[in-house]
PDB file of C-alpha atoms in Angstrom:
ATOM      1  CA  UNK J   1      15.042  29.056 206.587  1.00  0.00           C
ATOM      2  CA  UNK J   2      15.785  29.166 202.884  1.00  0.00           C
ATOM      3  CA  UNK J   3      13.547  31.860 201.875  1.00  0.00           C
ATOM      4  CA  UNK J   4      14.568  33.882 204.676  1.00  0.00           C
ATOM      5  CA  UNK J   5      18.510  33.719 203.579  1.00  0.00           C
ATOM      6  CA  UNK J   6      17.231  34.541 199.791  1.00  0.00           C
ATOM      7  CA  UNK J   7      15.401  37.519 200.988  1.00  0.00           C
ATOM      8  CA  UNK J   8      18.179  38.978 202.984  1.00  0.00           C
ATOM      9  CA  UNK J   9      20.527  38.778 199.989  1.00  0.00           C
ATOM     10  CA  UNK J  10      17.743  40.247 197.695  1.00  0.00           C
ATOM     11  CA  UNK J  11      17.278  43.146 200.184  1.00  0.00           C
ATOM     12  CA  UNK J  12      20.925  43.799 200.401  1.00  0.00           C
ATOM     13  CA  UNK J  13      21.112  43.793 196.469  1.00  0.00           C
ATOM     14  CA  UNK J  14      18.186  46.324 196.128  1.00  0.00           C
ATOM     15  CA  UNK J  15      18.415  48.588 199.240  1.00  0.00           C
ATOM     16  CA  UNK J  16      22.132  48.096 200.708  1.00  0.00           C
ATOM     17  CA  UNK J  17      24.979  50.637 200.399  1.00  0.00           C
ATOM     18  CA  UNK J  18      27.479  48.005 199.656  1.00  0.00           C
ATOM     19  CA  UNK J  19      25.666  46.831 196.518  1.00  0.00           C
ATOM     20  CA  UNK J  20      29.073  45.922 194.813  1.00  0.00           C
ATOM     21  CA  UNK J  21      30.112  43.716 197.820  1.00  0.00           C
ATOM     22  CA  UNK J  22      26.785  42.214 198.110  1.00  0.00           C
ATOM     23  CA  UNK J  23      26.698  41.325 194.548  1.00  0.00           C
ATOM     24  CA  UNK J  24      29.856  39.564 194.445  1.00  0.00           C
ATOM     25  CA  UNK J  25      28.621  37.714 197.714  1.00  0.00           C
ATOM     26  CA  UNK J  26      25.618  36.784 195.977  1.00  0.00           C
ATOM     27  CA  UNK J  27      27.561  35.583 192.762  1.00  0.00           C
ATOM     28  CA  UNK J  28      29.958  33.506 195.039  1.00  0.00           C
ATOM     29  CA  UNK J  29      27.481  31.707 196.805  1.00  0.00           C
ATOM     30  CA  UNK J  30      24.692  31.039 194.223  1.00  0.00           C
ATOM     31  CA  UNK J  31      26.178  31.851 190.519  1.00  0.00           C
ATOM     32  CA  UNK J  32      29.628  30.430 190.863  1.00  0.00           C
ATOM     33  CA  UNK J  33      28.424  26.756 192.078  1.00  0.00           C
ATOM     34  CA  UNK J  34      25.868  26.583 189.455  1.00  0.00           C
ATOM     35  CA  UNK J  35      28.682  27.345 186.808  1.00  0.00           C
ATOM     36  CA  UNK J  36      31.249  25.077 188.417  1.00  0.00           C
ATOM     37  CA  UNK J  37      28.406  22.348 188.491  1.00  0.00           C
ATOM     38  CA  UNK J  38      27.647  22.938 184.788  1.00  0.00           C
ATOM     39  CA  UNK J  39      31.196  22.737 183.878  1.00  0.00           C
ATOM     40  CA  UNK J  40      31.832  19.566 185.796  1.00  0.00           C
ATOM     41  CA  UNK J  41      28.719  18.017 184.638  1.00  0.00           C
ATOM     42  CA  UNK J  42      29.854  18.676 180.749  1.00  0.00           C
ATOM     43  CA  UNK J  43      33.284  17.212 181.853  1.00  0.00           C
ATOM     44  CA  UNK J  44      31.817  13.827 183.234  1.00  0.00           C
ATOM     45  CA  UNK J  45      29.400  13.763 180.255  1.00  0.00           C
ATOM     46  CA  UNK J  46      32.344  14.296 177.369  1.00  0.00           C
ATOM     47  CA  UNK J  47      34.311  11.485 179.275  1.00  0.00           C
ATOM     48  CA  UNK J  48      31.495   9.160 179.273  1.00  0.00           C
ATOM     49  CA  UNK J  49      30.408   9.736 175.476  1.00  0.00           C
ATOM     50  CA  UNK J  50      34.174   9.462 174.538  1.00  0.00           C
ATOM     51  CA  UNK J  51      34.791   6.186 176.624  1.00  0.00           C
ATOM     52  CA  UNK J  52      31.360   4.821 174.963  1.00  0.00           C
ATOM     53  CA  UNK J  53      32.832   5.927 171.510  1.00  0.00           C
ATOM     54  CA  UNK J  54      36.059   4.188 172.482  1.00  0.00           C
ATOM     55  CA  UNK J  55      34.566   0.970 173.539  1.00  0.00           C
ATOM     56  CA  UNK J  56      32.382   0.974 170.528  1.00  0.00           C
ATOM     57  CA  UNK J  57      35.221   1.063 168.195  1.00  0.00           C
ATOM     58  CA  UNK J  58      37.060  -1.519 169.816  1.00  0.00           C
ATOM     59  CA  UNK J  59      34.062  -3.815 169.552  1.00  0.00           C
ATOM     60  CA  UNK J  60      33.711  -2.734 165.996  1.00  0.00           C
ATOM     61  CA  UNK J  61      37.499  -3.869 165.457  1.00  0.00           C
ATOM     62  CA  UNK J  62      37.364  -6.926 167.067  1.00  0.00           C
ATOM     63  CA  UNK J  63      34.595  -8.171 165.256  1.00  0.00           C
ATOM     64  CA  UNK J  64      36.025  -7.097 162.103  1.00  0.00           C
ATOM     65  CA  UNK J  65      39.154  -8.729 162.702  1.00  0.00           C
ATOM     66  CA  UNK J  66      37.264 -11.966 163.630  1.00  0.00           C
ATOM     67  CA  UNK J  67      35.612 -11.846 160.289  1.00  0.00           C
ATOM     68  CA  UNK J  68      38.836 -11.085 158.414  1.00  0.00           C
ATOM     69  CA  UNK J  69      40.603 -14.281 160.484  1.00  0.00           C
ATOM     70  CA  UNK J  70      37.751 -16.380 159.609  1.00  0.00           C
ATOM     71  CA  UNK J  71      37.728 -15.463 155.906  1.00  0.00           C
ATOM     72  CA  UNK J  72      41.764 -15.995 155.870  1.00  0.00           C
ATOM     73  CA  UNK J  73      41.306 -19.022 157.210  1.00  0.00           C
ATOM     74  CA  UNK J  74      38.774 -20.086 154.555  1.00  0.00           C
ATOM     75  CA  UNK J  75      41.166 -19.369 152.205  1.00  0.00           C
ATOM     76  CA  UNK J  76      43.768 -21.380 153.778  1.00  0.00           C
ATOM     77  CA  UNK J  77      41.304 -24.590 153.653  1.00  0.00           C
ATOM     78  CA  UNK J  78      40.588 -23.617 150.174  1.00  0.00           C
ATOM     79  CA  UNK J  79      44.042 -23.647 149.103  1.00  0.00           C
ATOM     80  CA  UNK J  80      44.692 -27.035 151.028  1.00  0.00           C
ATOM     81  CA  UNK J  81      41.741 -28.411 149.503  1.00  0.00           C
ATOM     82  CA  UNK J  82      43.244 -27.563 145.848  1.00  0.00           C
ATOM     83  CA  UNK J  83      46.586 -28.602 146.840  1.00  0.00           C
ATOM     84  CA  UNK J  84      45.246 -32.208 147.767  1.00  0.00           C
ATOM     85  CA  UNK J  85      43.745 -33.176 144.440  1.00  0.00           C
ATOM     86  CA  UNK J  86      45.052 -36.486 143.009  1.00  0.00           C
ATOM     87  CA  UNK J  87      45.318 -35.431 139.707  1.00  0.00           C
ATOM     88  CA  UNK J  88      47.240 -32.322 140.523  1.00  0.00           C
ATOM     89  CA  UNK J  89      49.614 -34.278 143.007  1.00  0.00           C
ATOM     90  CA  UNK J  90      50.075 -36.755 140.495  1.00  0.00           C
ATOM     91  CA  UNK J  91      51.296 -34.390 137.606  1.00  0.00           C
ATOM     92  CA  UNK J  92      53.435 -32.541 140.244  1.00  0.00           C
ATOM     93  CA  UNK J  93      55.134 -35.645 141.218  1.00  0.00           C
ATOM     94  CA  UNK J  94      55.827 -36.228 137.649  1.00  0.00           C
ATOM     95  CA  UNK J  95      57.413 -32.529 137.101  1.00  0.00           C
ATOM     96  CA  UNK J  96      54.603 -31.696 134.923  1.00  0.00           C
ATOM     97  CA  UNK J  97      53.665 -28.391 136.163  1.00  0.00           C
ATOM     98  CA  UNK J  98      51.875 -26.985 133.119  1.00  0.00           C
ATOM     99  CA  UNK J  99      49.556 -29.887 133.038  1.00  0.00           C
ATOM    100  CA  UNK J 100      49.189 -29.655 136.608  1.00  0.00           C
ATOM    101  CA  UNK J 101      47.954 -26.188 136.692  1.00  0.00           C
ATOM    102  CA  UNK J 102      45.632 -26.903 133.951  1.00  0.00           C
ATOM    103  CA  UNK J 103      43.509 -29.115 136.470  1.00  0.00           C
ATOM    104  CA  UNK J 104      42.522 -25.374 137.809  1.00  0.00           C
ATOM    105  CA  UNK J 105      41.829 -23.714 134.502  1.00  0.00           C
ATOM    106  CA  UNK J 106      38.105 -23.056 135.473  1.00  0.00           C
ATOM    107  CA  UNK J 107      38.729 -22.138 138.867  1.00  0.00           C
ATOM    108  CA  UNK J 108      39.468 -18.343 138.172  1.00  0.00           C
ATOM    109  CA  UNK J 109      36.224 -18.156 136.346  1.00  0.00           C
ATOM    110  CA  UNK J 110      34.204 -19.969 139.288  1.00  0.00           C
ATOM    111  CA  UNK J 111      35.917 -17.929 142.219  1.00  0.00           C
ATOM    112  CA  UNK J 112      36.165 -14.223 141.702  1.00  0.00           C
ATOM    113  CA  UNK J 113      38.265 -13.942 144.768  1.00  0.00           C
ATOM    114  CA  UNK J 114      40.955 -15.613 143.213  1.00  0.00           C
ATOM    115  CA  UNK J 115      43.304 -13.258 140.842  1.00  0.00           C
ATOM    116  CA  UNK J 116      46.165 -15.736 139.911  1.00  0.00           C
ATOM    117  CA  UNK J 117      47.652 -19.202 140.530  1.00  0.00           C
ATOM    118  CA  UNK J 118      51.476 -19.567 140.868  1.00  0.00           C
ATOM    119  CA  UNK J 119      53.192 -23.161 141.266  1.00  0.00           C
ATOM    120  CA  UNK J 120      56.785 -22.863 142.720  1.00  0.00           C
ATOM    121  CA  UNK J 121      58.721 -25.816 143.660  1.00  0.00           C
ATOM    122  CA  UNK J 122      60.468 -26.256 147.013  1.00  0.00           C
ATOM    123  CA  UNK J 123      63.397 -23.674 145.907  1.00  0.00           C
ATOM    124  CA  UNK J 124      60.833 -20.976 145.050  1.00  0.00           C
ATOM    125  CA  UNK J 125      61.473 -21.064 141.164  1.00  0.00           C
ATOM    126  CA  UNK J 126      58.109 -20.487 139.475  1.00  0.00           C
ATOM    127  CA  UNK J 127      57.091 -23.542 137.356  1.00  0.00           C
ATOM    128  CA  UNK J 128      53.664 -22.409 136.103  1.00  0.00           C
ATOM    129  CA  UNK J 129      51.163 -19.564 136.576  1.00  0.00           C
ATOM    130  CA  UNK J 130      47.575 -18.831 135.806  1.00  0.00           C
ATOM    131  CA  UNK J 131      46.660 -17.005 133.858  1.00  0.00           C
ATOM    132  CA  UNK J 132      50.106 -16.829 132.292  1.00  0.00           C
ATOM    133  CA  UNK J 133      51.699 -13.479 133.081  1.00  0.00           C
ATOM    134  CA  UNK J 134      52.052 -11.139 130.035  1.00  0.00           C
ATOM    135  CA  UNK J 135      55.915 -11.072 130.400  1.00  0.00           C
ATOM    136  CA  UNK J 136      56.701 -14.738 131.244  1.00  0.00           C
ATOM    137  CA  UNK J 137      57.967 -15.330 134.778  1.00  0.00           C
ATOM    138  CA  UNK J 138      58.341 -18.733 134.551  1.00  0.00           C
ATOM    139  CA  UNK J 139      61.771 -19.786 135.981  1.00  0.00           C
ATOM    140  CA  UNK J 140      61.955 -16.909 137.945  1.00  0.00           C
ATOM    141  CA  UNK J 141      63.416 -17.404 141.406  1.00  0.00           C
ATOM    142  CA  UNK J 142      61.362 -15.664 144.614  1.00  0.00           C
ATOM    143  CA  UNK J 143      63.736 -17.148 147.186  1.00  0.00           C
ATOM    144  CA  UNK J 144      64.398 -13.675 148.426  1.00  0.00           C
ATOM    145  CA  UNK J 145      60.889 -12.833 149.473  1.00  0.00           C
ATOM    146  CA  UNK J 146      59.552 -12.885 153.096  1.00  0.00           C
ATOM    147  CA  UNK J 147      56.872 -15.327 152.249  1.00  0.00           C
ATOM    148  CA  UNK J 148      59.281 -17.870 151.127  1.00  0.00           C
ATOM    149  CA  UNK J 149      61.494 -17.448 154.310  1.00  0.00           C
ATOM    150  CA  UNK J 150      58.309 -17.775 156.501  1.00  0.00           C
ATOM    151  CA  UNK J 151      57.192 -21.072 154.372  1.00  0.00           C
ATOM    152  CA  UNK J 152      60.862 -22.352 154.847  1.00  0.00           C
ATOM    153  CA  UNK J 153      60.551 -21.930 158.775  1.00  0.00           C
ATOM    154  CA  UNK J 154      56.899 -23.144 159.048  1.00  0.00           C
ATOM    155  CA  UNK J 155      56.275 -25.791 156.103  1.00  0.00           C
ATOM    156  CA  UNK J 156      52.857 -25.200 156.406  1.00  0.00           C
ATOM    157  CA  UNK J 157      49.879 -23.287 154.981  1.00  0.00           C
ATOM    158  CA  UNK J 158      49.609 -19.389 155.827  1.00  0.00           C
ATOM    159  CA  UNK J 159      48.538 -16.048 154.319  1.00  0.00           C
ATOM    160  CA  UNK J 160      51.221 -13.579 153.380  1.00  0.00           C
ATOM    161  CA  UNK J 161      51.394 -10.250 154.287  1.00  0.00           C
ATOM    162  CA  UNK J 162      50.696  -7.406 151.617  1.00  0.00           C
ATOM    163  CA  UNK J 163      53.307  -7.188 149.067  1.00  0.00           C
ATOM    164  CA  UNK J 164      53.747  -5.980 145.738  1.00  0.00           C
ATOM    165  CA  UNK J 165      53.321  -8.874 143.044  1.00  0.00           C
ATOM    166  CA  UNK J 166      56.252  -9.657 140.530  1.00  0.00           C
ATOM    167  CA  UNK J 167      54.007 -10.021 137.267  1.00  0.00           C
ATOM    168  CA  UNK J 168      52.552  -7.257 135.611  1.00  0.00           C
ATOM    169  CA  UNK J 169      50.443  -5.095 136.418  1.00  0.00           C
ATOM    170  CA  UNK J 170      52.448  -4.913 139.797  1.00  0.00           C
ATOM    171  CA  UNK J 171      49.725  -4.527 142.419  1.00  0.00           C
ATOM    172  CA  UNK J 172      49.408  -4.776 146.135  1.00  0.00           C
ATOM    173  CA  UNK J 173      48.433  -8.561 147.017  1.00  0.00           C
ATOM    174  CA  UNK J 174      48.129 -11.155 149.596  1.00  0.00           C
ATOM    175  CA  UNK J 175      48.919 -14.781 148.861  1.00  0.00           C
ATOM    176  CA  UNK J 176      47.899 -17.921 150.503  1.00  0.00           C
ATOM    177  CA  UNK J 177      50.665 -20.351 150.552  1.00  0.00           C
ATOM    178  CA  UNK J 178      49.979 -23.852 150.593  1.00  0.00           C
ATOM    179  CA  UNK J 179      52.814 -26.562 150.330  1.00  0.00           C
ATOM    180  CA  UNK J 180      52.065 -29.797 147.982  1.00  0.00           C
ATOM    181  CA  UNK J 181      52.451 -32.962 149.889  1.00  0.00           C
ATOM    182  CA  UNK J 182      53.238 -35.933 147.785  1.00  0.00           C
ATOM    183  CA  UNK J 183      52.809 -38.709 149.889  1.00  0.00           C
ATOM    184  CA  UNK J 184      54.644 -38.209 153.616  1.00  0.00           C
ATOM    185  CA  UNK J 185      56.804 -35.404 152.344  1.00  0.00           C
ATOM    186  CA  UNK J 186      56.556 -32.059 150.712  1.00  0.00           C
ATOM    187  CA  UNK J 187      57.582 -32.270 146.946  1.00  0.00           C
ATOM    188  CA  UNK J 188      60.961 -30.607 146.054  1.00  0.00           C
TER     189      UNK J 188
END
């Protein structure tokens, strides 16, 4: 039956007087549906590949954020382990800030991910820094910084947002803020 229909259309195209009409009918019946099907297929394939690419990017972003989160949590734990050293706490209790930071002198050589250590009192006044800034920042107050306001609210360790550091060179940094507990209270 299908062959009969094709033969009739072929005869119309070859022999018929109304070849323009028969060609148009042939195109409408056979060629146009193929073109529409091809366009629809391309559209569906494009949407499918786009959705797969978006899902892949979402998965990668999720995994990357988990890795960064774990590393930042590791930095917080590292900071807590430093802030709980007995020798360090005793020196902070006695307001001997320069001696307290000397406890960590070898730290910068052993841990390349630490760029700088700064000790602040509870009022955000810089008491000691390691390595010492080219232009001394000891005694400067950082109470206006967003990380200090966050610390005042939380009173627990956290990682700051990216900010431009006060010491030269003024580069973008993050900080791990860890309060120093001397006994049951934070040191003032």
